[in-house]
Each structure stands twice: as structure tokens, then as C-alpha cells.
Short mmCIF file of C-alpha atoms and ligand atoms in Angstrom, two decimals:
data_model
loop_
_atom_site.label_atom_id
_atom_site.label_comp_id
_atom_site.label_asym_id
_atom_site.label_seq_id
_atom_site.Cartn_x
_atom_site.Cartn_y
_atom_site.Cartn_z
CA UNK J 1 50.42 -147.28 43.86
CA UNK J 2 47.53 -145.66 45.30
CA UNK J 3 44.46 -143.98 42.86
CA UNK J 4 41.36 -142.68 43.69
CA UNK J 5 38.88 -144.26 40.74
CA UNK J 6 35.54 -144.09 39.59
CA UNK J 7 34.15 -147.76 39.87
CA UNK J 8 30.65 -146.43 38.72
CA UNK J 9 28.63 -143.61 37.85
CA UNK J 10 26.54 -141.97 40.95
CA UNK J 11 28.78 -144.15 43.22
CA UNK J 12 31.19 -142.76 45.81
CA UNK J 13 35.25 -142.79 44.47
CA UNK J 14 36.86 -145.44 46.03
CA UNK J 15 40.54 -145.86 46.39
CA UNK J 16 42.39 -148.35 45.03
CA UNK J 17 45.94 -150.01 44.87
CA UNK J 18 46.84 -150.38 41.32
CA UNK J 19 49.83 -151.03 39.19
CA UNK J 20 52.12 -148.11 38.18
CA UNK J 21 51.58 -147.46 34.94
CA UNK J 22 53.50 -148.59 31.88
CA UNK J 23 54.69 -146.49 29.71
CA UNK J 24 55.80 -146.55 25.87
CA UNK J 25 58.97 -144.86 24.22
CA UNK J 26 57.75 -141.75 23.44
CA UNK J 27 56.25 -141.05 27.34
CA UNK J 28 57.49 -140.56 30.55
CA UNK J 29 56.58 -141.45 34.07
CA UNK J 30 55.16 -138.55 35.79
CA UNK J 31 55.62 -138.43 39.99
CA UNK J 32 51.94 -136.64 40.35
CA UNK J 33 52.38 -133.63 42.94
CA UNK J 34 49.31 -132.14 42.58
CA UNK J 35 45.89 -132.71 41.25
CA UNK J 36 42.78 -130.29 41.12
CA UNK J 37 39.31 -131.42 41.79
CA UNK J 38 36.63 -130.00 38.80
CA UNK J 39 33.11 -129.39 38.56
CA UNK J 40 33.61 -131.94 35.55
CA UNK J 41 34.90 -134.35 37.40
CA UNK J 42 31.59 -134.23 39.75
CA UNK J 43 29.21 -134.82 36.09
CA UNK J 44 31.63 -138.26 36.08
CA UNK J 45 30.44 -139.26 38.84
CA UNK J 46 26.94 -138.19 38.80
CA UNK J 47 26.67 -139.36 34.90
CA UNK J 48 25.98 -136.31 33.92
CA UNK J 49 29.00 -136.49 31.64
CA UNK J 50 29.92 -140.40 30.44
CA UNK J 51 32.98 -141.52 30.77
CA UNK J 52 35.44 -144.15 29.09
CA UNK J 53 35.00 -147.80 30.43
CA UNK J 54 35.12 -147.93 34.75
CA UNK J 55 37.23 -148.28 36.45
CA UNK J 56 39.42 -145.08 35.55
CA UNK J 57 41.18 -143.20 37.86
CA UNK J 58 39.78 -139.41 38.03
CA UNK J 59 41.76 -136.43 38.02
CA UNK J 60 43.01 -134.17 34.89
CA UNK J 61 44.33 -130.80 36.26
CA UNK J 62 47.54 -132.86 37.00
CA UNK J 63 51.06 -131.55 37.77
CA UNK J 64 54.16 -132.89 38.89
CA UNK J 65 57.97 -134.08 38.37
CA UNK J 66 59.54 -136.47 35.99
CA UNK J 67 60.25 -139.81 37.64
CA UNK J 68 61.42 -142.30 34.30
CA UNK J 69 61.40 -141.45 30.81
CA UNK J 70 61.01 -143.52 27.70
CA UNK J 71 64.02 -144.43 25.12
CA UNK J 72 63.07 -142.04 22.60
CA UNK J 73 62.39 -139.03 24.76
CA UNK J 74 64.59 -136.07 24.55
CA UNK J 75 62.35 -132.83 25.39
CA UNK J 76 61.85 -133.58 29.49
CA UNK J 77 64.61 -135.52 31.67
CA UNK J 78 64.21 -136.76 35.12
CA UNK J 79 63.22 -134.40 37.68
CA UNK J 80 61.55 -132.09 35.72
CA UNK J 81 58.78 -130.30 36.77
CA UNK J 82 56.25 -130.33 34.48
CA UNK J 83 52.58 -129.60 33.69
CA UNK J 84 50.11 -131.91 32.03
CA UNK J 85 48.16 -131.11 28.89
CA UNK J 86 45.40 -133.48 29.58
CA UNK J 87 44.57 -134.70 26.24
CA UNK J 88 46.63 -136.93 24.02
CA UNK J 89 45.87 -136.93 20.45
CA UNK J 90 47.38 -138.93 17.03
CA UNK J 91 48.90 -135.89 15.70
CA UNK J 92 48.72 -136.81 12.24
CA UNK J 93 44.31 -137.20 11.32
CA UNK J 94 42.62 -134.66 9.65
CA UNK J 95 41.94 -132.73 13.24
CA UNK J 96 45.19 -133.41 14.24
CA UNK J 97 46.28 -131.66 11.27
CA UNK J 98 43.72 -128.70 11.10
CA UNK J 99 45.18 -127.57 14.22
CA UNK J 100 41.96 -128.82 17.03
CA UNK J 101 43.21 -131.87 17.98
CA UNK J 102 40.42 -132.35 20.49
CA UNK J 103 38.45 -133.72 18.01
CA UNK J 104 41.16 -136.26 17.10
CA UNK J 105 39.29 -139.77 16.51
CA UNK J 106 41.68 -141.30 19.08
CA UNK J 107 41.65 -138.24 21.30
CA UNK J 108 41.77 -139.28 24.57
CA UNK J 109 41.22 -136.93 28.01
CA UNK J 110 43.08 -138.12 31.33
CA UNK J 111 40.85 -139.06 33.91
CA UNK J 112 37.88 -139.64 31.73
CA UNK J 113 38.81 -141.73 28.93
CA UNK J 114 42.46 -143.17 30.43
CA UNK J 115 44.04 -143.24 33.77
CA UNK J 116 44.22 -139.76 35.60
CA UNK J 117 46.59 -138.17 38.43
CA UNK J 118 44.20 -138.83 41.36
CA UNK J 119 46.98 -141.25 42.10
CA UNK J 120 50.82 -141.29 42.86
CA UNK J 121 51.79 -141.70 39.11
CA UNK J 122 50.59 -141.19 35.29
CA UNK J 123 52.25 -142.18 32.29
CA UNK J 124 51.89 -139.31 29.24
CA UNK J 125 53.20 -138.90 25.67
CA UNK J 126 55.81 -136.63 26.17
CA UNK J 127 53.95 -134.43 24.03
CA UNK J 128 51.75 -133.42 26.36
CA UNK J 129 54.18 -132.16 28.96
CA UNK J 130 55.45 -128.82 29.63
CA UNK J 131 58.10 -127.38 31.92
CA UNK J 132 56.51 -125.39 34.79
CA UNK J 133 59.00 -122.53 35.33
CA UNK J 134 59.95 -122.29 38.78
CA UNK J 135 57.85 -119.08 39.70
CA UNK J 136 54.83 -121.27 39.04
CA UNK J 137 54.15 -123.47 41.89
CA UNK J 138 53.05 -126.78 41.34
CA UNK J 139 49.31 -126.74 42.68
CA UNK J 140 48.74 -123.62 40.50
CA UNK J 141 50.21 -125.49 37.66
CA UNK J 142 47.98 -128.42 37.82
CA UNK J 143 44.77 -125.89 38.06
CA UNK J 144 46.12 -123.61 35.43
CA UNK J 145 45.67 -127.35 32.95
CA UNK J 146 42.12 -127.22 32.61
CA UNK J 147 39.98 -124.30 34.54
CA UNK J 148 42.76 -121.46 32.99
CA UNK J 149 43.57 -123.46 29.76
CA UNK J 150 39.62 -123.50 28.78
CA UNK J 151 39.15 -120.04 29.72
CA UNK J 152 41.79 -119.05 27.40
CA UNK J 153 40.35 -120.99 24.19
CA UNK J 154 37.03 -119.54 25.40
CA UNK J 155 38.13 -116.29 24.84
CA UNK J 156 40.15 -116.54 22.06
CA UNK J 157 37.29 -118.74 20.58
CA UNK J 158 35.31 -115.48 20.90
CA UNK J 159 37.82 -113.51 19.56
CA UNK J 160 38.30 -110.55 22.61
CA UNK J 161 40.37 -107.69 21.14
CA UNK J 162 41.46 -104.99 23.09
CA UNK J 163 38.98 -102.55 24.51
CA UNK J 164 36.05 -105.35 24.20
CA UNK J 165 33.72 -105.34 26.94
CA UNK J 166 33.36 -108.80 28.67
CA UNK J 167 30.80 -110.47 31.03
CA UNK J 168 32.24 -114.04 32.58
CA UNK J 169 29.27 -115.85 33.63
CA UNK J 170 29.83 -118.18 36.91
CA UNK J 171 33.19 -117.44 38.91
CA UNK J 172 34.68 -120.78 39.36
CA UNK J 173 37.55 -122.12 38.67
CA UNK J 174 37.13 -121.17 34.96
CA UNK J 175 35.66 -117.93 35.39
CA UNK J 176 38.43 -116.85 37.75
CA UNK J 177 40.85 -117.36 35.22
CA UNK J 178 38.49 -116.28 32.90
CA UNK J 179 38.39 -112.58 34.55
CA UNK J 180 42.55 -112.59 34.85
CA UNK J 181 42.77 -113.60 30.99
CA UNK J 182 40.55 -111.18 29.71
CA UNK J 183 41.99 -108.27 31.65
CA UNK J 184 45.43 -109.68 30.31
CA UNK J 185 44.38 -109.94 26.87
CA UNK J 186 43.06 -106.45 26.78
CA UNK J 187 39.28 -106.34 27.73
CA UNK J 188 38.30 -102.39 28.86
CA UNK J 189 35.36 -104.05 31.48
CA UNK J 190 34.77 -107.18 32.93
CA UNK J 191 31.60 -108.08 34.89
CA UNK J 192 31.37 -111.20 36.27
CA UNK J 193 28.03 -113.11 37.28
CA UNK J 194 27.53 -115.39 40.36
CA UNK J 195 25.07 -115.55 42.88
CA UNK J 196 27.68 -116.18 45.27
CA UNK J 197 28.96 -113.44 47.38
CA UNK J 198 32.29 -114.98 48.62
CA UNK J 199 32.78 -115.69 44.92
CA UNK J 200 31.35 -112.11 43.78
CA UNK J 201 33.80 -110.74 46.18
CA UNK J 202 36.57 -112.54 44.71
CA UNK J 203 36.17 -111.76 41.02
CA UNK J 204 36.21 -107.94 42.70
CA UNK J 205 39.52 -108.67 44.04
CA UNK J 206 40.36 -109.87 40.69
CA UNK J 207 39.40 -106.78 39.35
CA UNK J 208 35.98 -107.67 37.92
CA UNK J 209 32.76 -105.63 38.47
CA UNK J 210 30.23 -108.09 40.30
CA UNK J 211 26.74 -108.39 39.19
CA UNK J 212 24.85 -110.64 41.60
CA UNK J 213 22.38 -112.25 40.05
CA UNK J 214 20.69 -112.97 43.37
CA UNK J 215 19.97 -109.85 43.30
CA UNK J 216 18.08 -109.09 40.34
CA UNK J 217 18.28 -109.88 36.79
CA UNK J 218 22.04 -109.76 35.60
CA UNK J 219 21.32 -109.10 32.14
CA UNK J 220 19.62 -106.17 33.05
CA UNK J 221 22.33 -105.02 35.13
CA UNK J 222 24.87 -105.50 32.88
CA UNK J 223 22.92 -103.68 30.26
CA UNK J 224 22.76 -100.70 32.62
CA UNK J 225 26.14 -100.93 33.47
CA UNK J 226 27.11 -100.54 29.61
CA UNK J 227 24.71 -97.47 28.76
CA UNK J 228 22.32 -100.27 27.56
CA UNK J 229 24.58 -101.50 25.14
CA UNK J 230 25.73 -105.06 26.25
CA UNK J 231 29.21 -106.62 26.22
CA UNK J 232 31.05 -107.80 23.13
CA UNK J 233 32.31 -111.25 24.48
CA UNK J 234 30.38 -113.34 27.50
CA UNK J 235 31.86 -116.67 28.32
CA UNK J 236 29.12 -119.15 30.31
CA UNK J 237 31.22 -121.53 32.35
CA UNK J 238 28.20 -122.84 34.82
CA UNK J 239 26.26 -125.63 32.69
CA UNK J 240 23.22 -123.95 33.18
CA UNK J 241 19.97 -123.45 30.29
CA UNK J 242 19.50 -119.55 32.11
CA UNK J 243 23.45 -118.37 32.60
CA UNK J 244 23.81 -119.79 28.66
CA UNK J 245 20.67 -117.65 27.39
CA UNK J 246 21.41 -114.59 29.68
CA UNK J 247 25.07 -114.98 28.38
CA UNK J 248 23.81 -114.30 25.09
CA UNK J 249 20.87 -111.78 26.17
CA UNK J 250 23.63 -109.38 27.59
CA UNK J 251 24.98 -109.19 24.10
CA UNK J 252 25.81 -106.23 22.27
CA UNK J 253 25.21 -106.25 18.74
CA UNK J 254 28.08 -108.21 16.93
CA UNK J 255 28.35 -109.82 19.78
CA UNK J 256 29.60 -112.99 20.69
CA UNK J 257 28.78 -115.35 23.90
CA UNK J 258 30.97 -118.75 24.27
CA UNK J 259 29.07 -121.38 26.12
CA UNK J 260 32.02 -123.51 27.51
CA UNK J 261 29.85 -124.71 31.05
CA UNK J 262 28.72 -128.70 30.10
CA UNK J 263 25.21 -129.54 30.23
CA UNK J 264 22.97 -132.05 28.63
CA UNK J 265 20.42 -130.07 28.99
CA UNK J 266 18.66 -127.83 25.79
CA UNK J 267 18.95 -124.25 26.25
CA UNK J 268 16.30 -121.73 24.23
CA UNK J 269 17.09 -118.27 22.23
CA UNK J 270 14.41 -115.81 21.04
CA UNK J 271 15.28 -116.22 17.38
CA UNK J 272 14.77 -112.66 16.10
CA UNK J 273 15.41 -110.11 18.95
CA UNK J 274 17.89 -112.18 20.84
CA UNK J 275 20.42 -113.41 17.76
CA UNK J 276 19.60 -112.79 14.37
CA UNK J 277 18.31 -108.99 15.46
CA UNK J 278 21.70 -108.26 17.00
CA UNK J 279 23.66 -110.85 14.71
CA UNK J 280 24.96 -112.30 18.09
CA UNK J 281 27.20 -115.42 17.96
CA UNK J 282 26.86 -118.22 20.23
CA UNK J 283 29.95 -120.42 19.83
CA UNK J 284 30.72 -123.50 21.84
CA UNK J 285 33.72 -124.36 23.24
CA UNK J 286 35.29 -127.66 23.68
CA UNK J 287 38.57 -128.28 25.96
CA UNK J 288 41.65 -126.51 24.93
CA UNK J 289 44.91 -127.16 22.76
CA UNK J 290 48.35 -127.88 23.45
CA UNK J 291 49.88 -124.79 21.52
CA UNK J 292 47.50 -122.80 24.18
CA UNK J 293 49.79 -124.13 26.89
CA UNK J 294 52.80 -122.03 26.41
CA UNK J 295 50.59 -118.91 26.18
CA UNK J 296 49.17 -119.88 29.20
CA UNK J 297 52.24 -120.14 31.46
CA UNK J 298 53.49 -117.02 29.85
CA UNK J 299 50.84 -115.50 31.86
CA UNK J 300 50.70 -116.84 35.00
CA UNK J 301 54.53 -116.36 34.69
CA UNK J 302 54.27 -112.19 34.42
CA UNK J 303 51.67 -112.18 37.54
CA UNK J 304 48.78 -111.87 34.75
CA UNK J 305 47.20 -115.01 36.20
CA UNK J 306 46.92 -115.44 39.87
CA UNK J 307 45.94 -119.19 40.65
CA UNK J 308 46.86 -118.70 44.56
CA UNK J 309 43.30 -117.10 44.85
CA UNK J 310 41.66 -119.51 43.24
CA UNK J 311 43.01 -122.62 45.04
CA UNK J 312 40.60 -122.21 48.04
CA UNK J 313 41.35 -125.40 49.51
CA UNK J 314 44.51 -128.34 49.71
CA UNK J 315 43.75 -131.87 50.85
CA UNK J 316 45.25 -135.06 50.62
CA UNK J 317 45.16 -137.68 48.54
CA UNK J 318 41.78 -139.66 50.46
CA UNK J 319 38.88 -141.13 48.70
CA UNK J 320 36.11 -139.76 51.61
CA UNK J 321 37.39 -136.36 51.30
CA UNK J 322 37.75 -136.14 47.89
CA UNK J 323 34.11 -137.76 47.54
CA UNK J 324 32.93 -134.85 49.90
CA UNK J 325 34.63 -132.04 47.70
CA UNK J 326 32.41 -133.19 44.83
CA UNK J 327 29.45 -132.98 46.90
CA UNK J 328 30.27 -129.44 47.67
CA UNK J 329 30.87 -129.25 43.83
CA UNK J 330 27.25 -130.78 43.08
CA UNK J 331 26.06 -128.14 45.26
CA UNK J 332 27.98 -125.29 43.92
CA UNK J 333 29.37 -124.73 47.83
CA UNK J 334 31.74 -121.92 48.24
CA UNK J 335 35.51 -123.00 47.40
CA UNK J 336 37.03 -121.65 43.99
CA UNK J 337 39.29 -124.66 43.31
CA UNK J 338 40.44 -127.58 45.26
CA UNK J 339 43.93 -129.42 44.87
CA UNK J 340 44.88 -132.71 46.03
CA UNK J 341 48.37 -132.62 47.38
CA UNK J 342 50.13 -136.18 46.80
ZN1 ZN P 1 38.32 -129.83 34.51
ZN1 ZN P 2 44.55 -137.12 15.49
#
């Protein structure tokens, strides 16, 4: 089968014929239909983010249809459509077990750590699949399994209740979902930050108030836009030392920021006036859960979450164009979310 793989860090992709994978028992064969392109997927190959032993095939925003199943599976037949959660996990360590099975010791992430859906097949635990109801098409299924799914546990990792101001730093993929959720899950404002005027203009359309932070300083304007009180909950979905301090800067007291953009990079706080003054929060957020999922679809089912805007962009399954999309990616270029079509 074809896959488009990482054969080294700060090296193009490359595509590749490989064998279609095996699978055990308990998974099932997945036709891949769609597959998004990330911003993380752009730290792979740049090494800003290491990966599991190369090659690996990229890709883990995956969605598609249920080609063979293993003896023991029961919960998804043949022809399903279905969504991929893209980490697998033990389900029975002490993570497993406390519920954040991201941190599982055997944890592993699709397209990182074990073969991806860049590629006309993946084999997952059936655990990790669920039904996409028709309404949901398939492309915005595969983006709604990592951009969406993250901005959900990013909110509820900063606990938004109802009538919560919010500010969504960066207006990607995640913060696009990111703005939908928190409308959804009850936020009274929500300002979102770019310097990006196509993507400005889209969080408007999304029913976000844009603060441009080419502009000015967005912490400032945010404050002013609150009566100088700040926002509850910010989410920081860039990566970036500045949007993770200002996320916490535009703070109101008891506030709390959730940095959930990857960096390796340190980022600085004003001890006194900018958290322990306001007893702000700064919590990080790692991936997403599995029990998230069905929330998630929920969502996008009733129209809360509109992926269509967000998917900018459809290409096929071709290592040069994909290799150009991350590019764009490294330079923060103008497209929301790219999907590879298979
Ligand atoms: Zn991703
Ligand atoms: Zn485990």
C-alpha cells in the first residue's frame, strides 16, 4: 500500500510502498478516507517534537471505513465508518486506571510513535474507534480527532462554566474548534488572538471577537474589551514563549490559562503581579481522552462544531504536496486545516 513516512527529522516525507498492516484480534483494518495535516506533524519533521524510531508513517487526524476486523471484535463490523482516537493505551496501569490514559507507560500516538493514516490503511485496537454518524462527513471527522478533541480537554482542563469569559489564543485548527466549543459549552465572550486577518476574520464568522495582535498589544485589548478585568479561561494553542505569557497576562483574577500549543522552548511569568497576585492558573494540556470522543461528535452532530470552515484545503495523497503543506505550516501561511483525501 502506499504511505507517506518520515525517513528523518528535517528531511522531506517521502512516499513509500509498504505492507498493509497486520492486525491482532482485538483491532480492525481501517480503509483510511481521510487524513488531516497538523502543525504537530510539521515539529516531526523539523525535530522540534521527537518521534518514535523512523521510518513511521505520519498522519493522526485519521478517518475512514472498516475494511477487516479481528476474531474477537464485536463493537465495529465491516463498512463502518468510523473515526480514530489516535492514541492506544493498556487500559489497565495506574493512568489507565485514573482515567488519563495519555500518560499510559505503553501509550502510543499514531503517526508519531506507530504507523499513521498518511497511507491507504491502519490497523487500531478497536478501542479506539468510533462510529461517525452520517451527518458528519468524513474529512471533518478525521480533523475533529485531534485539533477539536484537544480543544475540548483544553477547556474542560480549565474548567469553563457558563457565562466565563474566554480568550483562544492562535486560530488554527485548534483554536477554531476552540471558539465553537467554548460558545457550545457556555462561554458569555470569546476573543480570539491571531495576527492573521484571513484567520481573524474567520474566528468572526465563528462568532468570536478578533483582537489582532498585529495591531497592538492583545492583552491590552482584551483587558479593555472586559472593563479591565481579563477573561476567566485563555487556551494558547500556537507554541509560542509570548502567546503562552500574554495568555496568562489577560487573566482575570481566579483565572485560568491552558497552554496546549507545543514548544521546547521556556516561557517566563512575573511571579507576583502576573500569578500569585491574581492567583492565576497556568495548566498544561496534553492530547485528549477517548471518553472525550463521544462528547465531541455530539457536537459537531447538533451544528455546535462546524469543521467545513476549518478544512481550508483537500489534496491528495502525494508526498511533494504534502511536504509543501508543512512548509506553509512552518510558516504559519494562511489555511485553517488541510485534509488528505485517499
Ligand atoms: Zn495534531
Ligand atoms: Zn495503561
Amino acid at each position: 500500500m502506499r504511505a507517506i513516512r518520515l525517513v528523518g527529522q528535517r528531511k522531506p516525507v517521502v512516499m513509500q510502498e509498504i505492507d498493509v498492516p497486520r492486525f491482532g484480534r482485538k483491532d480492525a483494518l481501517v480503509r483510511v478516507k481521510a487524513a488531516g495535516i497538523c502543525h504537530s506533524d510539521a515539529h516531526y519533521r523539523s525535530g522540534v517534537t521527537k518521534t518514535g524510531p523512523l521510518p513511521v508513517t505520519l498522519g493522526h487526524e485519521v478517518a475512514g471505513v472498516v475494511e477487516e476486523i479481528g476474531s474477537d471484535v464485536s463493537r465495529v463490523k465491516v463498512g463502518d465508518r468510523v473515526c480514530v482516537h489516535y492514541l492506544t493505551s493498556c487500559g489497565d496501569c495506574h493512568h489507565c486506571h485514573r482515567g488519563c490514559e495519555q500518560f499510559c507507560s505503553t501509550a502510543q500516538m499514531i503517526g508519531k510513535h506507530r504507523e499513521g493514516g498518511w497511507a491507504d490503511y491502519i490497523a487500531m485496537p478497536e478501542r479506539s474507534l468510533f462510529h461517525l454518524p452520517p451527518e458528519i462527513g468524513i474529512e471533518e471527522g478525521a480533523v475533529m480527532m485531534c485539533s477539536s478533541s484537544t480543544s475540548l480537554h483544553a477547556l474542560k482542563k480549565a474548567r469553563l462554566r457558563g457565562g466565563d469569559t474566554v480568550a483562544v489564543f492562535g486560530v488554527g485548527g485548534l483554536g477554531a474548534s476552540a471558539v465553537q466549543l467554548a460558545k457550545a459549552m457556555g462561554a458569555l465572550e470569546v476573543f480570539a488572538v491571531d495576527v492573521n486577518p484571513v484567520k481573524l476574520a474567520l474566528a468572526e464568522s465563528l462568532g468570536a471577537i478578533p483582537v489582532s495582535a498585529a495591531d497592538g498589544d492583545p492583552v491590552q485589548e482584551i483587558r479593555r474589551l472586559t472593563g479591565g478585568r481579563g477573561v476567566d479561561v485563555s487556551v494558547e494553542v500556537i507554541g509560542l514563549p509570548v502567546t503562552m505569557r500574554q495568555a496568562v497576562q489577560a487573566l482575570a483574577v481566579q483565572g485560568r490559562a491552558a497552554i496546549a500549543g507545543l514548544s521546547d522552548r521556556t516561557f517566563e511569568l512575573e511571579s507576583y503581579t502576573e500569578l500569585l497576585g491574581r492567583e492565576a492558573e497556568v495548566i498544561g494540556v496534553a492530547d485528549h481522552l477517548a471518553r472525550e470522543m463521544p462528547q465531541l461528535l455530539e457536537f459537531a452532530l447538533r451544528g455546535k462544531l462546524n469543521l467545513e470552515k476549518i478544512i481550508t484545503r483537500r489534496v491528495p495523497l502525494d508526498a511533494t504536496v504534502v511536504d509543501g503543506v508543512l512548509d506553509e505550516l512552518d510558516r504559519y501561511g494562511d489555511h485553517v486545516r488541510t485534509v488528505i483525501v485517499v
